[in-house]
PDB file of C-alpha atoms in Angstrom:
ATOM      1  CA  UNK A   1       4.345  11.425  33.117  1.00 44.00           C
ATOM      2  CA  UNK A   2       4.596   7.967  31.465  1.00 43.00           C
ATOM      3  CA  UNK A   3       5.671   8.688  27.606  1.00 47.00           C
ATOM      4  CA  UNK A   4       2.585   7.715  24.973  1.00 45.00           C
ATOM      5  CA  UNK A   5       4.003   3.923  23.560  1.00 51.00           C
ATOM      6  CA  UNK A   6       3.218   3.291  19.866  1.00 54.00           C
ATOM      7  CA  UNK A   7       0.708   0.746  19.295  1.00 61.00           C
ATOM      8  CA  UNK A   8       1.965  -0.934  15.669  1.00 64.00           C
ATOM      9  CA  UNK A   9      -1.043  -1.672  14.245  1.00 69.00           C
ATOM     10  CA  UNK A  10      -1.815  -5.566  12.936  1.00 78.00           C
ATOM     11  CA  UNK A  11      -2.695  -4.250   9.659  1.00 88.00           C
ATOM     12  CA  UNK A  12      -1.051  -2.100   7.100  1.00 96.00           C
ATOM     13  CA  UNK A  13      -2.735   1.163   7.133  1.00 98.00           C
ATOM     14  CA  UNK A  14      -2.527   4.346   4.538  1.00 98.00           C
ATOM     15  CA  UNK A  15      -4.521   7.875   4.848  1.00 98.00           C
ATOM     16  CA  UNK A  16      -5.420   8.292   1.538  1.00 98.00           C
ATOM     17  CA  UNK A  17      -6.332  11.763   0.569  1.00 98.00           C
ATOM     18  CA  UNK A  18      -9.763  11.385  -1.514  1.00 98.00           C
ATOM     19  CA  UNK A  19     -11.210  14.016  -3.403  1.00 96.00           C
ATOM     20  CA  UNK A  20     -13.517  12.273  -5.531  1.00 96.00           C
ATOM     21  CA  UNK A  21     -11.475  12.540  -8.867  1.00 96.00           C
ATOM     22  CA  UNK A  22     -10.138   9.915 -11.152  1.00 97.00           C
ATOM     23  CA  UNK A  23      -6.634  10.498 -10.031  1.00 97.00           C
ATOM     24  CA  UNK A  24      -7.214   9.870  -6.152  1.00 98.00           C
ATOM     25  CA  UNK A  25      -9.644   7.018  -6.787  1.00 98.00           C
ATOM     26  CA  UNK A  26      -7.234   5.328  -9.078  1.00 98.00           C
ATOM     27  CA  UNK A  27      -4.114   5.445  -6.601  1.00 98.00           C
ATOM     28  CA  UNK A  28      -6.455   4.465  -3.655  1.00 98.00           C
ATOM     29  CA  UNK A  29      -6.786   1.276  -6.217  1.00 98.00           C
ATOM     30  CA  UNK A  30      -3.130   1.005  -6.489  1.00 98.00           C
ATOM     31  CA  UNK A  31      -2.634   1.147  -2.806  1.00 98.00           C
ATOM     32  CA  UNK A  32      -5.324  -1.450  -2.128  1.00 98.00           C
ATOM     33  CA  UNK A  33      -3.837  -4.059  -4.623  1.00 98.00           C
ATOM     34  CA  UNK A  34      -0.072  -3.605  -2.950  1.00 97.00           C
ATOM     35  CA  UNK A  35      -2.219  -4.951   0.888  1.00 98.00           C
ATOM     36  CA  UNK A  36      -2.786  -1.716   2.265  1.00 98.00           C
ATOM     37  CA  UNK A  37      -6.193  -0.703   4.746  1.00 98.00           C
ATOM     38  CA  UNK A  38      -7.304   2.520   3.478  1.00 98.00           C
ATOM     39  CA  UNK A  39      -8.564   5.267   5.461  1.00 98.00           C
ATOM     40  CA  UNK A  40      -9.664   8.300   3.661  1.00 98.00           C
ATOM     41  CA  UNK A  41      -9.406  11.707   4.636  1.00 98.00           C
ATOM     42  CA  UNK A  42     -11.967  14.460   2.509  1.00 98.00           C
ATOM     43  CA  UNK A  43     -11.653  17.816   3.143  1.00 97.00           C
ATOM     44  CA  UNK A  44     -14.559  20.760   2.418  1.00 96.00           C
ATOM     45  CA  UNK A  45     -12.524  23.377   1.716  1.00 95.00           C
ATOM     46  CA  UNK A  46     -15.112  25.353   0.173  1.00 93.00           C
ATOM     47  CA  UNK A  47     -14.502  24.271  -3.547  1.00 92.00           C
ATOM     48  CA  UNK A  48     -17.583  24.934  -5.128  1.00 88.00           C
ATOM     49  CA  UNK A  49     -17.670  21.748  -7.130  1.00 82.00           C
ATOM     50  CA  UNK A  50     -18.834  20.439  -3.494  1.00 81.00           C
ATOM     51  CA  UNK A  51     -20.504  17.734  -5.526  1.00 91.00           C
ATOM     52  CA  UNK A  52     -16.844  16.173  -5.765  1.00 93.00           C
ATOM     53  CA  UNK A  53     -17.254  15.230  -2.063  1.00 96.00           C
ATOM     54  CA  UNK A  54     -20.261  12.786  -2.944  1.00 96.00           C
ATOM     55  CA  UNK A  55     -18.285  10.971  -5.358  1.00 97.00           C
ATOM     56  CA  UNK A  56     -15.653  10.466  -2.670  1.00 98.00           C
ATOM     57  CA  UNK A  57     -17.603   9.192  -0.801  1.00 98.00           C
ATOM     58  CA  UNK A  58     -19.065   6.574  -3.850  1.00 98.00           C
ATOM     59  CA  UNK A  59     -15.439   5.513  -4.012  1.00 98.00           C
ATOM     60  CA  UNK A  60     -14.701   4.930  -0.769  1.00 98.00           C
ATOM     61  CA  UNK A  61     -17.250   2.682  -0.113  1.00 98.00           C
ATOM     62  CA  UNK A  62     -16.581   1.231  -3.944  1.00 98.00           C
ATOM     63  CA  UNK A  63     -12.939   0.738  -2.375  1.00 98.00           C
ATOM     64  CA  UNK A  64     -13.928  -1.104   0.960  1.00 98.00           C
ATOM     65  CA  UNK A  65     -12.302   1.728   2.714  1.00 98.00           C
ATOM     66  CA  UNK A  66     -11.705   1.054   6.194  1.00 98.00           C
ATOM     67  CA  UNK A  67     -13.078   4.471   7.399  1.00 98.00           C
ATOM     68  CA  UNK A  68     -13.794   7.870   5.572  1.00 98.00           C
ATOM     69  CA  UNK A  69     -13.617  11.426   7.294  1.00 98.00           C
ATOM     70  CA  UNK A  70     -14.796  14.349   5.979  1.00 98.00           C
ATOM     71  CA  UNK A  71     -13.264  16.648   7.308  1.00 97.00           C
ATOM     72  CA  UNK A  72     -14.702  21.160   7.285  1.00 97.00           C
ATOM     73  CA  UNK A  73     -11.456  23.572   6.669  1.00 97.00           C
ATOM     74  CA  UNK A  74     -13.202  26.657   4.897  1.00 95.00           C
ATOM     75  CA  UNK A  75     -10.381  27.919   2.846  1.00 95.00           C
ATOM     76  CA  UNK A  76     -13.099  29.975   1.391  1.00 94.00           C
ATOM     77  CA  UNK A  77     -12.440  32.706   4.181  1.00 95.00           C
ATOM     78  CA  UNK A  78      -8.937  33.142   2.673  1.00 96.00           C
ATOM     79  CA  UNK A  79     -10.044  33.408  -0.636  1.00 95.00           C
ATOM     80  CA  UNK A  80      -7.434  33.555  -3.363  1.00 95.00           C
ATOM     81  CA  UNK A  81      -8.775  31.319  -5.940  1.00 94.00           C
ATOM     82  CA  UNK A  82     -11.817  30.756  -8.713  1.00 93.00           C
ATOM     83  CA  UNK A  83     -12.044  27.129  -6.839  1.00 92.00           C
ATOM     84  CA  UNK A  84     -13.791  28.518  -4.208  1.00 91.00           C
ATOM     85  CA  UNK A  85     -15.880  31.393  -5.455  1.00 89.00           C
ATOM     86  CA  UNK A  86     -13.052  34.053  -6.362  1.00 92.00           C
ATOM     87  CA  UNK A  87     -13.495  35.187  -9.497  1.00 88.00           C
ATOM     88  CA  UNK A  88     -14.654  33.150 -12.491  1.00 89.00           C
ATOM     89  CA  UNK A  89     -13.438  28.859 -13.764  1.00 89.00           C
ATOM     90  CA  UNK A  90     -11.629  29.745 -16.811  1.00 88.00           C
ATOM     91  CA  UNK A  91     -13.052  27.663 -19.151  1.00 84.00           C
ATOM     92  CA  UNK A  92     -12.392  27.061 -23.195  1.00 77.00           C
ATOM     93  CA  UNK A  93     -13.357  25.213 -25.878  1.00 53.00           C
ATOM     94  CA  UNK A  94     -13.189  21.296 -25.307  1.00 47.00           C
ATOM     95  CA  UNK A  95     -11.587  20.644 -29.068  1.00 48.00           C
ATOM     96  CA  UNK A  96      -9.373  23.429 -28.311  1.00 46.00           C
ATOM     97  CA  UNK A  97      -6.227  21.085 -27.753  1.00 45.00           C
ATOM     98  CA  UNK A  98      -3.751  23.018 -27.663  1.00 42.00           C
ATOM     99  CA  UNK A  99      -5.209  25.156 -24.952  1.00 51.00           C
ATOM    100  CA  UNK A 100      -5.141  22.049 -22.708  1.00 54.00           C
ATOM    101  CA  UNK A 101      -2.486  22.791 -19.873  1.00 51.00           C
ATOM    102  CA  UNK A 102       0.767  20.813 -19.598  1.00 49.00           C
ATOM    103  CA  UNK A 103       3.538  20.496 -17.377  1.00 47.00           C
ATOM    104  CA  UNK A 104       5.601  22.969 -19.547  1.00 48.00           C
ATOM    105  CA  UNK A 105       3.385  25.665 -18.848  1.00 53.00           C
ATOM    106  CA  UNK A 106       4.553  28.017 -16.599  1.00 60.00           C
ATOM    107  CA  UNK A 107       1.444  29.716 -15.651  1.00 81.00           C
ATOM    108  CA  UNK A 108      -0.491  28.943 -12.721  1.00 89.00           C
ATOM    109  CA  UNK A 109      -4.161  29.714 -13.384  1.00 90.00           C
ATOM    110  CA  UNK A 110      -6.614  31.026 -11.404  1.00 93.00           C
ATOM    111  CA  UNK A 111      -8.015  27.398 -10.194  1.00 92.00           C
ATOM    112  CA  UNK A 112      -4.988  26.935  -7.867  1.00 94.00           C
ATOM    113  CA  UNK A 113      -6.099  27.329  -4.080  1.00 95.00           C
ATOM    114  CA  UNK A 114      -2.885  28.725  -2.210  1.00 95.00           C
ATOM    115  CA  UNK A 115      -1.374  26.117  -0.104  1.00 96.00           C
ATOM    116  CA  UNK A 116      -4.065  23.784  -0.680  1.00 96.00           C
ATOM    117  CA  UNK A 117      -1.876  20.361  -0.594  1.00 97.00           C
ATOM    118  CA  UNK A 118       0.297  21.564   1.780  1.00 98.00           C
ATOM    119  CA  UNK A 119      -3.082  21.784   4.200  1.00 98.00           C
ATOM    120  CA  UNK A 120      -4.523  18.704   3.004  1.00 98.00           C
ATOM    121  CA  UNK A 121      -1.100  16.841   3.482  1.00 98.00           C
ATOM    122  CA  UNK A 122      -0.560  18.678   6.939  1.00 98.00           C
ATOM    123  CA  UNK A 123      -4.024  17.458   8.147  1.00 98.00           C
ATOM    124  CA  UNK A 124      -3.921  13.795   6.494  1.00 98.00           C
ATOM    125  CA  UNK A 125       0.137  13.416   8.057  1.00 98.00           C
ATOM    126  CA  UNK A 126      -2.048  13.751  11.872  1.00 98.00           C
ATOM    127  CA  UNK A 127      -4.304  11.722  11.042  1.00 98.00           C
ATOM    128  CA  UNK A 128      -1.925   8.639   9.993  1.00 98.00           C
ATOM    129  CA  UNK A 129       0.337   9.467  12.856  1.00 97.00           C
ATOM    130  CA  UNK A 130      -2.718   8.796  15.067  1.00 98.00           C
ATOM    131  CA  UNK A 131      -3.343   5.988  13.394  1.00 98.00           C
ATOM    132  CA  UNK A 132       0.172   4.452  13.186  1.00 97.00           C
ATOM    133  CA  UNK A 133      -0.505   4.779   9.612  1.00 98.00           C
ATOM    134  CA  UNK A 134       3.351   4.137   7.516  1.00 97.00           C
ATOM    135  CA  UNK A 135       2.045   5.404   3.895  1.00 98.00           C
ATOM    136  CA  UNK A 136       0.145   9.085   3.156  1.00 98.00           C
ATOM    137  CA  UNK A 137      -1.489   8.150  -0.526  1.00 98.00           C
ATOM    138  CA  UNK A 138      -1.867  11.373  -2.601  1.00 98.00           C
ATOM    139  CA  UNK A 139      -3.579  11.491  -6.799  1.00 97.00           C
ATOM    140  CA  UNK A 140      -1.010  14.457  -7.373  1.00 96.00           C
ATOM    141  CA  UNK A 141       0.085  14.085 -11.273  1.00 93.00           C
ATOM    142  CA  UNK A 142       2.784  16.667 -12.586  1.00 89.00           C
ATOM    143  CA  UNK A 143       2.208  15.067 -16.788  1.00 88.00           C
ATOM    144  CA  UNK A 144      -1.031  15.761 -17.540  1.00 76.00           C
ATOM    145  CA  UNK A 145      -1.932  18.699 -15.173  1.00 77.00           C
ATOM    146  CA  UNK A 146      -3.153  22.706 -14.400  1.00 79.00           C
ATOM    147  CA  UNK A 147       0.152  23.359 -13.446  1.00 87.00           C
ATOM    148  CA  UNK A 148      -0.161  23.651  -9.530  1.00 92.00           C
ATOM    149  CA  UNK A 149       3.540  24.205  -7.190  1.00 93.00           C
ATOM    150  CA  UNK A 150       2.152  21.895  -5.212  1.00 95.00           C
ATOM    151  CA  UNK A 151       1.785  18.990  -7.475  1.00 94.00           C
ATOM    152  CA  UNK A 152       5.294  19.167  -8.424  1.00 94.00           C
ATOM    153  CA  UNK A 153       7.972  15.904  -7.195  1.00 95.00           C
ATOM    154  CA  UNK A 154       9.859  18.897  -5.460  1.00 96.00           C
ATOM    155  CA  UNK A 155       7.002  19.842  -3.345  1.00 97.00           C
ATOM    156  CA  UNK A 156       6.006  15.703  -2.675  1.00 97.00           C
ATOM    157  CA  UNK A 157       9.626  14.704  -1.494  1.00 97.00           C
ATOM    158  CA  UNK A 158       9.719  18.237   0.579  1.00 98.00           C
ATOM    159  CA  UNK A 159       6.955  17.452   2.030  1.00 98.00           C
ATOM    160  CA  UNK A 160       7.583  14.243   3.062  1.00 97.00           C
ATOM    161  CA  UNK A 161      11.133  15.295   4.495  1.00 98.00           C
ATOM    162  CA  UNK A 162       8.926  17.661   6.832  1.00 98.00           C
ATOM    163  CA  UNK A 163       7.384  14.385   8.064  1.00 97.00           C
ATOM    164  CA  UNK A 164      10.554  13.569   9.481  1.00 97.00           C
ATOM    165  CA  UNK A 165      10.938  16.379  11.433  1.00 97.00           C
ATOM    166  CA  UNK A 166       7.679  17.491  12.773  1.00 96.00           C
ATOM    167  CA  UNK A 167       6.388  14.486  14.344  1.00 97.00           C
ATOM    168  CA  UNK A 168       6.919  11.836  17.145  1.00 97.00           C
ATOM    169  CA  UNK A 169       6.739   9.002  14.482  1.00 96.00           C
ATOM    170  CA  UNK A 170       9.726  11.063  12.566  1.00 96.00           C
ATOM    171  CA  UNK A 171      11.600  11.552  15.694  1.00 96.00           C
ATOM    172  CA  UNK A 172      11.683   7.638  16.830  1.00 96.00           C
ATOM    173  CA  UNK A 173      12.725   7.004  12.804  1.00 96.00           C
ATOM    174  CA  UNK A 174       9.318   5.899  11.653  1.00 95.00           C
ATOM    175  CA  UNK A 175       7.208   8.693   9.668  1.00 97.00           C
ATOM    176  CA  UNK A 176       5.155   8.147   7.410  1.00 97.00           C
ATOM    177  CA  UNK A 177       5.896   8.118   3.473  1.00 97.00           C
ATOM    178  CA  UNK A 178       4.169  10.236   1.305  1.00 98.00           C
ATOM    179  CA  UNK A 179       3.413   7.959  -1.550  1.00 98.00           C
ATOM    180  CA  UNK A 180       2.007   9.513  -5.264  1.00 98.00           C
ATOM    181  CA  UNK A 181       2.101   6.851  -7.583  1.00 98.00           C
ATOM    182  CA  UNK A 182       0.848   8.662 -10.337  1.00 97.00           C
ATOM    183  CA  UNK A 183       3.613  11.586 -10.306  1.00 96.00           C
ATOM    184  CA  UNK A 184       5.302  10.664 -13.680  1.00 95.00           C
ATOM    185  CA  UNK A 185       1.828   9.030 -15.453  1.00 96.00           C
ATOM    186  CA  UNK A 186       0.219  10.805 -18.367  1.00 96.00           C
ATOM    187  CA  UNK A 187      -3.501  11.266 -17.914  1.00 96.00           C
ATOM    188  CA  UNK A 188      -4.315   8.472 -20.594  1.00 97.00           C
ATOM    189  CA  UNK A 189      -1.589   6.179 -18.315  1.00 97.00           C
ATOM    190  CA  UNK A 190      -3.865   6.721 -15.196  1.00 98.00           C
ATOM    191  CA  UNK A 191      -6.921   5.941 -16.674  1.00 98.00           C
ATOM    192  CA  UNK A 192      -5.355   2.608 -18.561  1.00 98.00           C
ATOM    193  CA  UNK A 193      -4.232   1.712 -14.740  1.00 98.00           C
ATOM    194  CA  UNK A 194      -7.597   2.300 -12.945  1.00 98.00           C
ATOM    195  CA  UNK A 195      -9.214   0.279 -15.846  1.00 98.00           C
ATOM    196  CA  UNK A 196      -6.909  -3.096 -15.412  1.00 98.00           C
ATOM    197  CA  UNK A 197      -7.656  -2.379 -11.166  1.00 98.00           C
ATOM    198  CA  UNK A 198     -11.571  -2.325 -11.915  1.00 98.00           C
ATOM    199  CA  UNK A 199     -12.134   1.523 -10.558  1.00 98.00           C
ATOM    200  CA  UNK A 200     -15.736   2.345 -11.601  1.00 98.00           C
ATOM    201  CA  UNK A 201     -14.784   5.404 -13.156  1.00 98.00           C
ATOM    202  CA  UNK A 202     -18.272   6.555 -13.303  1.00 97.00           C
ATOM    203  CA  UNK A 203     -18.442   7.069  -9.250  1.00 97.00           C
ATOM    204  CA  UNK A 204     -15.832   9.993  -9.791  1.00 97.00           C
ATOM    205  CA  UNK A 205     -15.927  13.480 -10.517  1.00 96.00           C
ATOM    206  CA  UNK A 206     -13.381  15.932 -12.150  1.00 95.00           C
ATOM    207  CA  UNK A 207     -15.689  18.987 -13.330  1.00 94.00           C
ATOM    208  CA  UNK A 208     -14.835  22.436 -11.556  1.00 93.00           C
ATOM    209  CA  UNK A 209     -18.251  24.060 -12.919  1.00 89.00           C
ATOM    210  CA  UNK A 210     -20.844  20.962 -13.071  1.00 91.00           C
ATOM    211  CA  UNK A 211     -24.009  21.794 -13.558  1.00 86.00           C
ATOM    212  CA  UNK A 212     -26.837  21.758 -11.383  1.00 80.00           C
ATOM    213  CA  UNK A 213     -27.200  18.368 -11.696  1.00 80.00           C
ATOM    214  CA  UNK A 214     -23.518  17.322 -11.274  1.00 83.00           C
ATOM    215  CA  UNK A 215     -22.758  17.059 -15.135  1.00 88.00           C
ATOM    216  CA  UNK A 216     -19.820  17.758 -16.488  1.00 92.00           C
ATOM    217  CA  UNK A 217     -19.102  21.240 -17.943  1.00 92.00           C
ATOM    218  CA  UNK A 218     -16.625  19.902 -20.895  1.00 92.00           C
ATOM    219  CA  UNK A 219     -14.748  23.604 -20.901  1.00 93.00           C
ATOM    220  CA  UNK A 220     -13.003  23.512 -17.555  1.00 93.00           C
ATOM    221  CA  UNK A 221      -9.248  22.614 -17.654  1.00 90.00           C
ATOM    222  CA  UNK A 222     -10.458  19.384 -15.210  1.00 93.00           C
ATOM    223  CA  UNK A 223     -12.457  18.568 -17.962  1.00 94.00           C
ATOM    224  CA  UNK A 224     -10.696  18.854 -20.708  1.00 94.00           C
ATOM    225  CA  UNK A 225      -7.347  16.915 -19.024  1.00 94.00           C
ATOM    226  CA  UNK A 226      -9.774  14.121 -18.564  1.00 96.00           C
ATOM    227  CA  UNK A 227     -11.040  13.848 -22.194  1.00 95.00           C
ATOM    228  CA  UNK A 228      -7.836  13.761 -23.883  1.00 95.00           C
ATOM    229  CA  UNK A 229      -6.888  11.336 -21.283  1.00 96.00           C
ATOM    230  CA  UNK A 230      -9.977   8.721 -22.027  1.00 97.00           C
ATOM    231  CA  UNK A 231      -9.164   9.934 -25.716  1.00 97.00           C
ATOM    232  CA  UNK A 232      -5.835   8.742 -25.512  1.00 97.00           C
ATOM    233  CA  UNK A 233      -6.399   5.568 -23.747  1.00 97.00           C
ATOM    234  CA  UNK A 234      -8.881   4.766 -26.019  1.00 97.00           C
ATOM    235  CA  UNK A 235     -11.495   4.077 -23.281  1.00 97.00           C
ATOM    236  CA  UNK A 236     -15.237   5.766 -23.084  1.00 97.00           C
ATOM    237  CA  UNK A 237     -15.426   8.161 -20.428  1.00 97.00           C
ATOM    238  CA  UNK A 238     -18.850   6.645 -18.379  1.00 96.00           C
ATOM    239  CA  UNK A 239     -19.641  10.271 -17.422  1.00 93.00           C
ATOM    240  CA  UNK A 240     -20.160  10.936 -21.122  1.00 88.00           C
ATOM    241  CA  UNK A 241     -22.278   7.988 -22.439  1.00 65.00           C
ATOM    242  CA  UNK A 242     -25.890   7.680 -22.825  1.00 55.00           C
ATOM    243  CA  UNK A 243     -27.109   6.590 -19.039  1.00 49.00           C
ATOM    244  CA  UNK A 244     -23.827   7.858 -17.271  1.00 48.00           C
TER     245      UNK A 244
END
């Protein structure tokens, strides 16, 4: 049998991994700016802030994305974390600040879904070696986070060493890069960013226990990251004002 030829692709192309969040909408901004055709990958893994996968898809076409999947991988059947029904979202006080987690904290709280980038990475590295895709986008922040392993620049550069080795791409030199251009930006830096790019901020989601209507809790650690980080950039968060 004939090997399978690479077709190189006209176009620079880049799976971004969406998730509906600030984070992920902002570096999909980034990526568009620097030329690249986006093509979004969103994964139902059986969060149940499922209302984060209509925002992705508000961004995406926000974005001019070239194509979105969304993509069913019930991690719910594995359990393992309040993210998808295990157990209750911690949640605390919103002008509790010194409760809000940082990248010196060594716990990992229950929110963290085992593996979960490592999944979403695995499936979004197919996809863009399909595609002939040279760049994997991922939001992942290790400032202003929950604390997740799998946020982390170790985990990011592992990752993308992987790349090298388990594909065809890898093999004939060319594998993908696993780009997260927010890894070393504070919360308040991110925002600041997807403000001077023009990301509609109110088309994103970050609440792990909205209610029923998709508002904001203001007690989850997701929620209280993101208000110190409009606080700190000194922009209004549109989710918050009168109308948003």
């Amino acid at each position: 049998m004939a090997p399978v030829t690479r077709n190189e692709p006209t176009e620079k192309r880049a799976v971004v991994l969406l998730s509906g969040g600030l984070d992920s909408a902002t570096a999909s901004a980034m990526a568009r700016r620097e030329g690249w055709a986006l093509y979004g990958l969103t994964v139902r893994y059986g969060q149940v802030h499922a209302c984060e996968i209509d925002a992705a898809r508000r961004i995406a076409a926000s974005l001019g994305f070239v194509r979105h999947i969304e993509l069913d991988v019930d991690l719910k059947q594995f359990g393992g974390s309040s993210l998808v029904g295990v157990g209750e979202i911690p949640e605390q006080a919103l002008s509790s600040a010194s409760s809000v987690p940082s990248a010196t904290s060594s716990a990992v709280p229950s929110t963290y879904v085992p593996a979960r980038n490592t999944v979403l990475l695995s499936l979004a590295l197919a996809w863009a070696e399909t595609l002939a895709a040279s760049r994997i986008v991922i939001g992942v922040n290790a400032i202003d986070y929950s604390g997740y392993p799998d946020c982390r620049p170790e985990f990011v550069a592992a990752f993308e060493y992987l790349a090298t080795l388990a594909t065809r791409a890898g093999l004939e030199g060319h594998a993908p890069r696993v780009w997260a251009p927010l890894q070393q930006l504070s919360k308040a830096a991110i925002i600041r960013a997807g403000v001077e790019l023009g990301v509609d901020f109110s088309l994103t989601h970050s609440c792990y226990h909205p209610g029923p209507e998709g508002r904001p809790c203001g007690r989850c650690d997701s929620c209280r990251i993101r208000a110190q980080g409009f606080a700190e950039a000194g922009v209004r968060d549109p989710l918050l004002s009168p109308g948003g």
